[in-house]
Short mmCIF file of C-alpha atoms in Angstrom, two decimals:
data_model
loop_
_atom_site.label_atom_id
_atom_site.label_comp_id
_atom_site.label_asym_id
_atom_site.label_seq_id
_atom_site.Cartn_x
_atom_site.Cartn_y
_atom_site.Cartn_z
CA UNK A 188 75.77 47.41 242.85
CA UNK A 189 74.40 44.64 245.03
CA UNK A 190 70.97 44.82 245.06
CA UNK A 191 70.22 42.67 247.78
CA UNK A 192 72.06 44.45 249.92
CA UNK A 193 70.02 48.09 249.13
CA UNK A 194 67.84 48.50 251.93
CA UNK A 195 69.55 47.07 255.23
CA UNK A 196 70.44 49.24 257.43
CA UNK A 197 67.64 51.92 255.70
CA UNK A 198 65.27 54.11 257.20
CA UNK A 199 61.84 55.34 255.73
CA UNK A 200 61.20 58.61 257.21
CA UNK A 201 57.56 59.92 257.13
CA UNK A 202 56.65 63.37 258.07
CA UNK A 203 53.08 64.90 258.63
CA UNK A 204 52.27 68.52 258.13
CA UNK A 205 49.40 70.21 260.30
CA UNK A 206 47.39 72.23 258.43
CA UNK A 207 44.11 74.55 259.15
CA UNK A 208 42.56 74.27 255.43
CA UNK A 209 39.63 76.67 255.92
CA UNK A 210 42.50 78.92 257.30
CA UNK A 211 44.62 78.17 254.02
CA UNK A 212 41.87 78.39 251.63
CA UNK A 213 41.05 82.10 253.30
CA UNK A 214 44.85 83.12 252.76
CA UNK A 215 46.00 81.62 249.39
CA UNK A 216 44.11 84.01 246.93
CA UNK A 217 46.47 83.83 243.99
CA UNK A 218 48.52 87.01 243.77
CA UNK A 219 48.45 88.94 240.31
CA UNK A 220 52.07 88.14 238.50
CA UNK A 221 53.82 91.37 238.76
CA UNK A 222 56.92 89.84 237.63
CA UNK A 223 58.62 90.77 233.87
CA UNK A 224 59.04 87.07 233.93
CA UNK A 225 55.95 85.49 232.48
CA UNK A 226 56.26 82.22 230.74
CA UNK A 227 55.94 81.86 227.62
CA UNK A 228 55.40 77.78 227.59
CA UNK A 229 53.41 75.45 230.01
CA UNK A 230 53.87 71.90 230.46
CA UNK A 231 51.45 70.11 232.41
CA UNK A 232 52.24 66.76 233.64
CA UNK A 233 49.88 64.26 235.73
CA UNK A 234 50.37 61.03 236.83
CA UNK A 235 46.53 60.04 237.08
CA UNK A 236 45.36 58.31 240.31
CA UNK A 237 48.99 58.54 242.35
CA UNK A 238 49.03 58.08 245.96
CA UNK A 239 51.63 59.51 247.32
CA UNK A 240 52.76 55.92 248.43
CA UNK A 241 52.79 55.19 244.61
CA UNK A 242 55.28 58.07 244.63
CA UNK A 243 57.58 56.63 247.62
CA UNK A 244 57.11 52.99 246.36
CA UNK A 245 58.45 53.70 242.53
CA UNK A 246 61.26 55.64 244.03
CA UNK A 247 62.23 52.85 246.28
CA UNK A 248 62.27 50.46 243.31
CA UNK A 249 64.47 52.75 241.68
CA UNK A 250 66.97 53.28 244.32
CA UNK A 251 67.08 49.16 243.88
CA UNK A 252 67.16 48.97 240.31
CA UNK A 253 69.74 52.34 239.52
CA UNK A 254 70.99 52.88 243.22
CA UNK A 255 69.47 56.52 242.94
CA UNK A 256 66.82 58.64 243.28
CA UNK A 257 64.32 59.32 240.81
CA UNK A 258 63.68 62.63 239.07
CA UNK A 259 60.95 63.77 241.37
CA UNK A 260 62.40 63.18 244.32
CA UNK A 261 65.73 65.22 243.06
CA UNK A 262 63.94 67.78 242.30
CA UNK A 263 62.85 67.66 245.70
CA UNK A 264 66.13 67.00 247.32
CA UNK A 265 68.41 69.95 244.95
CA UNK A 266 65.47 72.02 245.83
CA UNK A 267 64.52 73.33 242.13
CA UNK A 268 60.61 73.05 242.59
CA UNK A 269 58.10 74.96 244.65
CA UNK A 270 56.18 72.12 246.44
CA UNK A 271 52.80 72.02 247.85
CA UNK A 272 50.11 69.94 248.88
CA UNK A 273 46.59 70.16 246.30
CA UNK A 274 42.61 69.50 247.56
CA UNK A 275 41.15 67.48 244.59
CA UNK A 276 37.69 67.38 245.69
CA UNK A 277 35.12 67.70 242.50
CA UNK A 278 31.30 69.72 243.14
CA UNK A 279 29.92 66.40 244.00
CA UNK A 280 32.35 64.24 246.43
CA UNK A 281 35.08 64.77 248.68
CA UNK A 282 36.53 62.08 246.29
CA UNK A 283 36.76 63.06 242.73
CA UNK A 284 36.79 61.13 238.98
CA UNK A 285 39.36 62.34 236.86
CA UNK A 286 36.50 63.88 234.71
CA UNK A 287 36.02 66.54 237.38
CA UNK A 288 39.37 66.76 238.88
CA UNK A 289 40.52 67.32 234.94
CA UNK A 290 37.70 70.05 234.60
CA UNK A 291 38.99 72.06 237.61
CA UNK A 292 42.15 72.24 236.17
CA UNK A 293 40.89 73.29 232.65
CA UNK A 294 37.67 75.06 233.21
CA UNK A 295 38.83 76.78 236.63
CA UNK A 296 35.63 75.20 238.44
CA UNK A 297 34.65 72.36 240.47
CA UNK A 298 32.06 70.39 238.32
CA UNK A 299 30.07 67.41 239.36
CA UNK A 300 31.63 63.54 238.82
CA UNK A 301 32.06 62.25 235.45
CA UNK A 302 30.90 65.13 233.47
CA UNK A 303 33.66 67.64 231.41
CA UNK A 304 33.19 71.32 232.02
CA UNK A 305 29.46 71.44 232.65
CA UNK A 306 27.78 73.32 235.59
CA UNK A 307 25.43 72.01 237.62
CA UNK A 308 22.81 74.47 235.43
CA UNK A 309 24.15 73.46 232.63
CA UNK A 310 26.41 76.47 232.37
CA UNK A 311 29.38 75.64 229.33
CA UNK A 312 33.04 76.78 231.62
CA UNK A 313 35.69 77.65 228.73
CA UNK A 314 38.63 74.96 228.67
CA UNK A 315 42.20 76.62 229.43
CA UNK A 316 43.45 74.67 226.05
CA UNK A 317 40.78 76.64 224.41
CA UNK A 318 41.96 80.03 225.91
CA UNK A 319 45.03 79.40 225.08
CA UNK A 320 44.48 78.54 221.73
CA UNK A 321 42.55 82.01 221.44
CA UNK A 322 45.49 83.68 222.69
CA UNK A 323 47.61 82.86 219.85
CA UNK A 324 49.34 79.94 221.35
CA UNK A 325 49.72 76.23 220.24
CA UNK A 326 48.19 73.43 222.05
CA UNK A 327 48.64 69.71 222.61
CA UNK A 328 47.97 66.29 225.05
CA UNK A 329 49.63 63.26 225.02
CA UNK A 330 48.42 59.92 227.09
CA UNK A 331 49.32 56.49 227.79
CA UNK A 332 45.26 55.99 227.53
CA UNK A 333 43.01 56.82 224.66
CA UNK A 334 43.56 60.35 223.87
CA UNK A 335 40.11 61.27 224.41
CA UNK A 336 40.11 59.83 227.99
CA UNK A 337 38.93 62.27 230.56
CA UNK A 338 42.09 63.83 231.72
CA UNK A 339 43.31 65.35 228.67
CA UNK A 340 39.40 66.12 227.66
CA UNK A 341 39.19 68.34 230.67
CA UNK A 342 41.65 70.40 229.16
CA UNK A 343 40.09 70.89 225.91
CA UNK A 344 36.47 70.14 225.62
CA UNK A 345 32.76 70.63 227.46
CA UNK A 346 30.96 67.14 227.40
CA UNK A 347 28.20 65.87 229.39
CA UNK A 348 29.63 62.78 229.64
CA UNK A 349 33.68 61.99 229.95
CA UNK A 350 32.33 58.43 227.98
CA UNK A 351 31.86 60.35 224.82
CA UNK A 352 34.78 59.27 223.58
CA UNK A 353 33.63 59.39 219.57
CA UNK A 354 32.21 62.93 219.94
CA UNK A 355 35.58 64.10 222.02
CA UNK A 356 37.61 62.65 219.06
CA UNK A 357 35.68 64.79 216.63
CA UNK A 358 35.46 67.88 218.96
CA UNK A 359 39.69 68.06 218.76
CA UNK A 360 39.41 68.44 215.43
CA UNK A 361 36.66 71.06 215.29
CA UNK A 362 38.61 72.92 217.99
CA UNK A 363 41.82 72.56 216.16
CA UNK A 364 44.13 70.99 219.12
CA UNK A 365 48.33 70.87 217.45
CA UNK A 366 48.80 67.84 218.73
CA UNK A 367 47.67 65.22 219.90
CA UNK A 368 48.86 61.54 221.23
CA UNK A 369 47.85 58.57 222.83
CA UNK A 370 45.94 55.37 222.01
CA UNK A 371 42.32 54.99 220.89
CA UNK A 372 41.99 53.99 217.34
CA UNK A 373 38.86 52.84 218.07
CA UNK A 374 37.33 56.57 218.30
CA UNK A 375 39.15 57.47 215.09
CA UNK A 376 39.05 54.45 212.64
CA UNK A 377 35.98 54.12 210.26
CA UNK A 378 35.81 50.17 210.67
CA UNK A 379 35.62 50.33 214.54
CA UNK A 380 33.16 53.30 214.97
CA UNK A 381 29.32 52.60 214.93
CA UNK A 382 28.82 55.51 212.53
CA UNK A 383 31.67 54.86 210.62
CA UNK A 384 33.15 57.79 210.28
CA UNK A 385 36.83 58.06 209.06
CA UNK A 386 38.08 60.49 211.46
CA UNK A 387 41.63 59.78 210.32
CA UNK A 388 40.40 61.58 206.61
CA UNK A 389 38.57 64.57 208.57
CA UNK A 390 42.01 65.17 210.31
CA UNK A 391 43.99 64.81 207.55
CA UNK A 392 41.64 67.41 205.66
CA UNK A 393 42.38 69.60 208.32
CA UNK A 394 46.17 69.29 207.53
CA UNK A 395 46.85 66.63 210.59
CA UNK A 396 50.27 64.25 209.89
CA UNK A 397 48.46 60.84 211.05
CA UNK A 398 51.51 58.54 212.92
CA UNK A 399 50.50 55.01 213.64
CA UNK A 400 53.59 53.66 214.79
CA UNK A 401 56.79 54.76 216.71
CA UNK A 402 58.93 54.92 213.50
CA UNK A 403 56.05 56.85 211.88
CA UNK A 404 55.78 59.15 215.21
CA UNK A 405 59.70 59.62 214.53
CA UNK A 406 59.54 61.07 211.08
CA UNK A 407 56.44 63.60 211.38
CA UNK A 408 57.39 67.35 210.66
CA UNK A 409 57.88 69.72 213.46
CA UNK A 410 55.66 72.93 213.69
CA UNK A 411 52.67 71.00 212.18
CA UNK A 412 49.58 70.00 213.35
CA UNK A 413 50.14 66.11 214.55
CA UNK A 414 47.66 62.78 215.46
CA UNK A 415 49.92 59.81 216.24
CA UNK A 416 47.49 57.17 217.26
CA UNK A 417 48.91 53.84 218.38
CA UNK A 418 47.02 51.16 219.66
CA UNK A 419 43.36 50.24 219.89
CA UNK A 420 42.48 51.13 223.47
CA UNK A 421 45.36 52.29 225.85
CA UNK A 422 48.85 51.88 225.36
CA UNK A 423 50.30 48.84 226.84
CA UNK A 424 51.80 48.93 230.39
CA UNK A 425 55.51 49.73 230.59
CA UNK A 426 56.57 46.64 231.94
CA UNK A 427 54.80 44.49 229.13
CA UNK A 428 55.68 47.15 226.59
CA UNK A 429 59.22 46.10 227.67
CA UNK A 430 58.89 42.71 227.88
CA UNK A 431 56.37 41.69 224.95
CA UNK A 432 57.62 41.91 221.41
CA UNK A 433 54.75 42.48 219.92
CA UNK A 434 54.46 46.17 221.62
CA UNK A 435 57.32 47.02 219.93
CA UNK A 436 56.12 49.52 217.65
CA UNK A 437 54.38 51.82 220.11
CA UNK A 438 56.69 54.92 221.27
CA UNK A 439 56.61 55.15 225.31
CA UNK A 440 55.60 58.48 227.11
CA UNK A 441 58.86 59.97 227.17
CA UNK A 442 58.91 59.58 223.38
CA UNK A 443 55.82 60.78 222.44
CA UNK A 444 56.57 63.79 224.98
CA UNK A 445 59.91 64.78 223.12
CA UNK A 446 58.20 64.58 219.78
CA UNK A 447 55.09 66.65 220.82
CA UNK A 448 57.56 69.42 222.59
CA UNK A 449 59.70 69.41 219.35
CA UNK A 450 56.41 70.13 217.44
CA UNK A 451 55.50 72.36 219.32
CA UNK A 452 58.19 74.54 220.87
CA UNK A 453 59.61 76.60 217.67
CA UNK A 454 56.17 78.73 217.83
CA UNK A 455 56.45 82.67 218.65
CA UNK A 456 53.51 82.50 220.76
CA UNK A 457 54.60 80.13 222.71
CA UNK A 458 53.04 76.66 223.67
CA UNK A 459 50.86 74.50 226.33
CA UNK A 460 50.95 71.41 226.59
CA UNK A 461 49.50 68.31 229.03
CA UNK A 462 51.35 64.94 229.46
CA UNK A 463 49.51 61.69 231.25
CA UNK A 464 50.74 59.00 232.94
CA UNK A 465 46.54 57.36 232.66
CA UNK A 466 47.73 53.91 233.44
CA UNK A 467 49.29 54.36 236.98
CA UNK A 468 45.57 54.95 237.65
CA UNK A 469 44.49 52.25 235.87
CA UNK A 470 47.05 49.80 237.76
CA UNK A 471 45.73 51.26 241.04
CA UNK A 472 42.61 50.39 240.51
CA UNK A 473 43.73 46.50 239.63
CA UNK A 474 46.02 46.64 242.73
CA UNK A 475 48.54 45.93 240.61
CA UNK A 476 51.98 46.50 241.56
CA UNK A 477 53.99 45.79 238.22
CA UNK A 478 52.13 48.25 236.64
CA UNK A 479 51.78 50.74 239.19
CA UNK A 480 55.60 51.35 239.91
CA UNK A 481 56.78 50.83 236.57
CA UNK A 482 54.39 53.19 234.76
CA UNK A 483 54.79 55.77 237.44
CA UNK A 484 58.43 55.33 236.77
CA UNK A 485 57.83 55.93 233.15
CA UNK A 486 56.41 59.00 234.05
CA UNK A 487 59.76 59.54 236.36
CA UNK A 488 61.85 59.24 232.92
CA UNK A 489 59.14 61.52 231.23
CA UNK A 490 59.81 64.36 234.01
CA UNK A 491 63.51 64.06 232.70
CA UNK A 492 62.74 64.87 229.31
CA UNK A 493 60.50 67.63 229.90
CA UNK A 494 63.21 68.91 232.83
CA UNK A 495 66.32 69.04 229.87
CA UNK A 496 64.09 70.99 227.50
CA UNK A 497 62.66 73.46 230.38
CA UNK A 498 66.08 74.43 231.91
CA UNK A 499 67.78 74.70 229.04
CA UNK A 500 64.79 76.67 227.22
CA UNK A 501 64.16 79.09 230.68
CA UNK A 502 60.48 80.22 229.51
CA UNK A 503 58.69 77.38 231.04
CA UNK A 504 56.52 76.67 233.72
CA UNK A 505 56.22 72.97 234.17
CA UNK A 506 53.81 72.11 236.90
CA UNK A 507 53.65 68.39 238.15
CA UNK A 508 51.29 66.40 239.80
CA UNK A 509 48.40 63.92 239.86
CA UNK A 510 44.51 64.39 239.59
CA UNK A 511 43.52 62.27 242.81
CA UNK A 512 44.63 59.36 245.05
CA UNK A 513 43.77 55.84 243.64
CA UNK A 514 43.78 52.86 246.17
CA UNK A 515 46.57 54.18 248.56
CA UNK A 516 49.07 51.48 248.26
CA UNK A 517 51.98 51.71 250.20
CA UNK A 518 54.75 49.22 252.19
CA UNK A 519 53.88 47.52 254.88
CA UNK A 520 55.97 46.73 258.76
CA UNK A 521 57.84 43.40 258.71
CA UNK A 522 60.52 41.96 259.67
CA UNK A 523 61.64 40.85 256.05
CA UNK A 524 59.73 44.24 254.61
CA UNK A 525 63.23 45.04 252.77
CA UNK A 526 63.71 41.72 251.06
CA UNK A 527 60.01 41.06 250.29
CA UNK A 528 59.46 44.59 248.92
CA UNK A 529 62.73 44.10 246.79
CA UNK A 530 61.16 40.59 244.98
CA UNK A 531 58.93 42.92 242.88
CA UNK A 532 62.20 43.43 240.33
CA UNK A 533 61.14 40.15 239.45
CA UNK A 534 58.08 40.78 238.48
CA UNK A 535 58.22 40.35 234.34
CA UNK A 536 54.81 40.91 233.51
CA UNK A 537 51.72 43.12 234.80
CA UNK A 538 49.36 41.08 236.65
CA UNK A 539 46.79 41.84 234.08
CA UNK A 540 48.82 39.91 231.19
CA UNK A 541 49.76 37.14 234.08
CA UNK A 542 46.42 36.75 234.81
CA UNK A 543 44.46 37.00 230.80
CA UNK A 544 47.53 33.88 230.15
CA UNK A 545 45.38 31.71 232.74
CA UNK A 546 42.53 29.71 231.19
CA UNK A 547 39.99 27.00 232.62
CA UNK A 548 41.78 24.22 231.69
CA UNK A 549 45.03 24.69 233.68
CA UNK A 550 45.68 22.31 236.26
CA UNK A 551 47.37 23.02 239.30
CA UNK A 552 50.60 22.55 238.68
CA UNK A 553 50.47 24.87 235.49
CA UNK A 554 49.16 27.38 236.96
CA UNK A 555 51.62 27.38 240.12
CA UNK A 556 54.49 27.06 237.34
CA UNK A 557 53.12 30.09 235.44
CA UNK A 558 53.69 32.11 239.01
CA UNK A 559 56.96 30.95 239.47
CA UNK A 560 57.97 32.41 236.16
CA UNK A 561 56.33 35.49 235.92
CA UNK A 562 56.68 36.58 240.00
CA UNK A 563 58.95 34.24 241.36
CA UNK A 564 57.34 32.69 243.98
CA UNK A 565 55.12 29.82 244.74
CA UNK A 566 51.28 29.54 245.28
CA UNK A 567 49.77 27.31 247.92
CA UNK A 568 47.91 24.15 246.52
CA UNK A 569 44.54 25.99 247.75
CA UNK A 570 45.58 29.42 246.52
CA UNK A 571 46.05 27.67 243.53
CA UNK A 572 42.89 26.10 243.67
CA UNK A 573 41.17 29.21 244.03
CA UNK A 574 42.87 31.16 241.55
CA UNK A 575 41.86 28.30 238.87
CA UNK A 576 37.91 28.74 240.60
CA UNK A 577 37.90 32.17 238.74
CA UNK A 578 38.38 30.54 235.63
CA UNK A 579 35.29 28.33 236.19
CA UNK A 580 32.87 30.70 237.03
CA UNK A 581 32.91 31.54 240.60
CA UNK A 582 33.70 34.32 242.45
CA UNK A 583 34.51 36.40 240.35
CA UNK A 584 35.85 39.91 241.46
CA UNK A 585 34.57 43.03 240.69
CA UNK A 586 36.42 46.55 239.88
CA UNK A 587 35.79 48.92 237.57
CA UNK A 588 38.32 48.02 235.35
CA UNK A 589 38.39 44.55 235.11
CA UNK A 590 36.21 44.18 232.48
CA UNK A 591 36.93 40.50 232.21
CA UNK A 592 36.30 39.95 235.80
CA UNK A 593 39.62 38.45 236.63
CA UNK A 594 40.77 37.59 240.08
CA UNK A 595 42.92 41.03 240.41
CA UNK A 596 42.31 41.37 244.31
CA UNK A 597 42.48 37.70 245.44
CA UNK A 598 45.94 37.95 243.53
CA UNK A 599 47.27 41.07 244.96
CA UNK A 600 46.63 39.64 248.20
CA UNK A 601 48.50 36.71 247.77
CA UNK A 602 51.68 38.84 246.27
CA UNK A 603 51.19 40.89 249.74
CA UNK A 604 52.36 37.88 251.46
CA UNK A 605 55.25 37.89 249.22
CA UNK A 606 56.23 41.95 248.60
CA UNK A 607 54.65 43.58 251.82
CA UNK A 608 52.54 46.06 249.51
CA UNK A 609 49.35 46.73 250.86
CA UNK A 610 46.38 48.64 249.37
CA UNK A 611 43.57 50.03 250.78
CA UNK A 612 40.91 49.75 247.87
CA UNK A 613 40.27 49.04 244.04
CA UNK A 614 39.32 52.69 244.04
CA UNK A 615 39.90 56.41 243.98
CA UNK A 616 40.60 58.28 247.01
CA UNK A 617 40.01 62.06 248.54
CA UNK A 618 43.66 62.40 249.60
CA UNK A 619 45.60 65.77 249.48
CA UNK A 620 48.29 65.52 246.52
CA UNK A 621 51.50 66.20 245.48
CA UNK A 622 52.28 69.10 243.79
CA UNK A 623 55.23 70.77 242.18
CA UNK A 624 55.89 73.73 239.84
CA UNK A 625 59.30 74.84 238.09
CA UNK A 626 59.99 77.90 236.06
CA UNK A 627 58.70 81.37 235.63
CA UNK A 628 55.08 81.36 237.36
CA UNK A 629 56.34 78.96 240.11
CA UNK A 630 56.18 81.44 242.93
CA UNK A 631 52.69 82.03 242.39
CA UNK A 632 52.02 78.67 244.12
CA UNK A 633 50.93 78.89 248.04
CA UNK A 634 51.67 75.48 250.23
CA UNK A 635 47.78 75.11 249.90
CA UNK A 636 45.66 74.81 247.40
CA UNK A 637 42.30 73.46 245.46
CA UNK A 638 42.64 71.82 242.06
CA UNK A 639 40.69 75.33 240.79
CA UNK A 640 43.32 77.88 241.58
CA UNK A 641 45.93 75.72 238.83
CA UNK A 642 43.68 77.52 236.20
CA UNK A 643 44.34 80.75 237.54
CA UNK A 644 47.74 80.22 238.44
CA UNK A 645 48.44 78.84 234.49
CA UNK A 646 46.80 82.19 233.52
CA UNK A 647 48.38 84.56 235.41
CA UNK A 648 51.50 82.92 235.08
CA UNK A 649 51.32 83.68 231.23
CA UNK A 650 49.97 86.27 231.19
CA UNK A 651 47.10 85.94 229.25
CA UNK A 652 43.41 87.42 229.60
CA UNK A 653 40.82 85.35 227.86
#
């Protein structure tokens, strides 16, 4: 198809839904399951930190790219899914971390920012992984961040602090999670931990397969316990996993989801399991657009995968969503909107590789050229100028994860110009979120709800009384 020629002539229709809350709250106890048709399997998938204009915006680029909708969105549209709009508010702020909005989901109560199912006295909130695990059923997370990151922690283990990454790693093990993958070698390798323990030879006592690499990932054993670890840190953005050799050797999120449900799904007990999309948060926060749209689309292709296996298999619940708004990017009015929105298939790198490939001692020129490559467009000799200021010193941006303090707003601004994406922060927002459930357990969910009642709903749904 002709790309170019995708939008004209298009409408973006936008609809708003008037809602009481206190009303909804007050009516959308979750009913007991009295149906015969309990799953026996839940899949639990959250794209951390997605707006709902990070929704809209990756679809759009697909529609471009494949001339089609994405997954979500059909689900939507052949009207498979119950759909409902979630509260993620945590004990402490209207606006939650992913710590808390991860602990309402797996301890069933709202629990203060940045700490993983704790009370406010203190009180130790049983993890739904944990429960599940007691009721005879195997258990797993897998994450495009390090696997002890605070989403799929919230699902599994009480810490004070979602930065105790080390003692996470260890408490898997201890609690026996199936499997689990992600990145993070630096919480498991002997050489990179300060008290140099070899978790990779704890797990490994425990029976673990250890996979390092995507080939590795693809020859581990089904129906035993499984640690595929494969990068130091996260795992590399989609769009510079694609486009950078040396990533290579790291499985995407729709691989490391098919392996961990083929692991997993042979068990007579059934299974749970929790699938992250952690760096569509992380490119919120860097306003970067790259990385936003094509992880979120990775996530897309990940739905697919999970989709095949749960109609085909029938005893599934697989409940979709995101934690909590990050940064509430979205397209902006103009008259070129459709042609400066479409530049961003351009795009070959994230704007965190574009902008670590900068050093001090570009000139001007090299660093415009470097722009034209990577995003196709030109900068200003005083945008330029600026950008190269970074480099030397001055004002350099803050956000919480640019830990090199590069120049991720001032850039994103000067893309707006050139794709009509706007954002409204480098942070988290207290928006209501997307939410959708398929399978048995599915009509539990009311068109209103608080991150807490997921934990009941996963529960009853199953079930299970622990």
């Amino acid at each position: 198809m002709d790309r170019r020629k995708f939008l004209r002539g298009s409408a973006l229709v936008s609809t708003a839904l008037i809602l009481n809350p206190f009303d909804l709250f007050a009516q959308n106890k979750i009913k007991p399951n009295l149906s015969t048709n309990s799953a026996k399997n839940i899949i639990f998938m959250i794209s951390d930190g997605m707006s709902s204009g990070t929704l809209a915006m990756a679809n759009l680029y697909n529609k471009q790219l494949h001339g089609k909708n994405g997954n979500w969105i059909n689900l939507y549209e052949e009207n498979k899914v119950k759909r409902a709009l979630m509260d993620t508010a945590s004990a402490s702020s209207i606006v939650t971390d992913s710590a808390a909005a991860s602990s309402a989901f797996g301890g069933g109560i709202r629990v203060k920012n940045g700490v993983l199912n704790i009370g406010a006295n203190g009180e130790h909130h049983v993890p739904i992984w944990q429960k599940f695990k007691k009721a005879g059923k195997r258990t797993g997370c897998v994450t495009t961040v390090t696997i002890t990151h605070a989403t799929p922690a919230g699902f599994c283990v009480n810490s004070a602090s979602r930065n105790a990454e080390p003692g996470i790693a260890e408490k898997y093990a201890e609690i026996g999670i199936d499997v689990l993958l992600g990145g993070g070698d630096e919480f498991f390798n002997s050489a990179k931990r300060e008290d140099k323990k070899d978790l990779y030879a704890v797990y490994k006592k425990k029976g673990y397969q250890i996979a390092k690499t995507k080939e590795e990932l693809a020859k581990s054993q089904n129906n035993k316990s499984l640690l595929g670890i494969f990068n130091t840190g996260a795992i590399p953005y989609t769009i510079d996993h694609k486009n950078l050799s040396k990533n290579k050797s790291i499985p995407t999120l729709a691989e490391m989801t098919k392996v961990a449900i083929d692991n997993l799904k042979d068990h007579q007990n059934g299974f749970v399991l929790q699938v992250e999309a952690g760096k569509v948060d992380w490119a919120a926060h860097a306003n970067d657009v790259a990385g936003l749209i094509n992880d979120q689309l990775a996530f897309d292709e990940t739905i697919k995968t999970v989709m095949d296996f749960a109609e085909k298999d029938g005893n599934t619940l697989v409940i979709i969503t995101t934690d909590h708004g990050n940064a509430n990017p979205g397209t902006i009015y103009g008259a070129d909107v459709n042609k400066n929105f479409e530049s961003i298939l351009n795009y070959k790198y994230t704007n965190e590789h574009i902008l670590n490939e900068i050093h001090e001692d570009f000139n001007l020129q090299e660093i415009k050229d470097w722009i034209v490559e990577t995003n196709g467009f030109s900068l200003t000799d005083d945008e330029a100028k600026h950008m190269l200021d970074f480099y030397k010193g001055l004002d350099k941006e803050e956000g919480l994860y640019n830990f090199k303090k590069l120049p991720f707003k001032f850039f994103s601004e000067i893309q707006k110009k050139h794709n009509n994406v706007g954002w409204i922060s480098m942070d988290h927002s207290g928006d209501y979120v997307e939410l959708a459930m398929y399978g048995p357990g599915s009509d539990l969910l009311k068109p209103f709800v608080k991150n807490t009642d997921l934990h009941k709903l996963m529960l009853q749904a199953t079930n299970v009384n622990v």
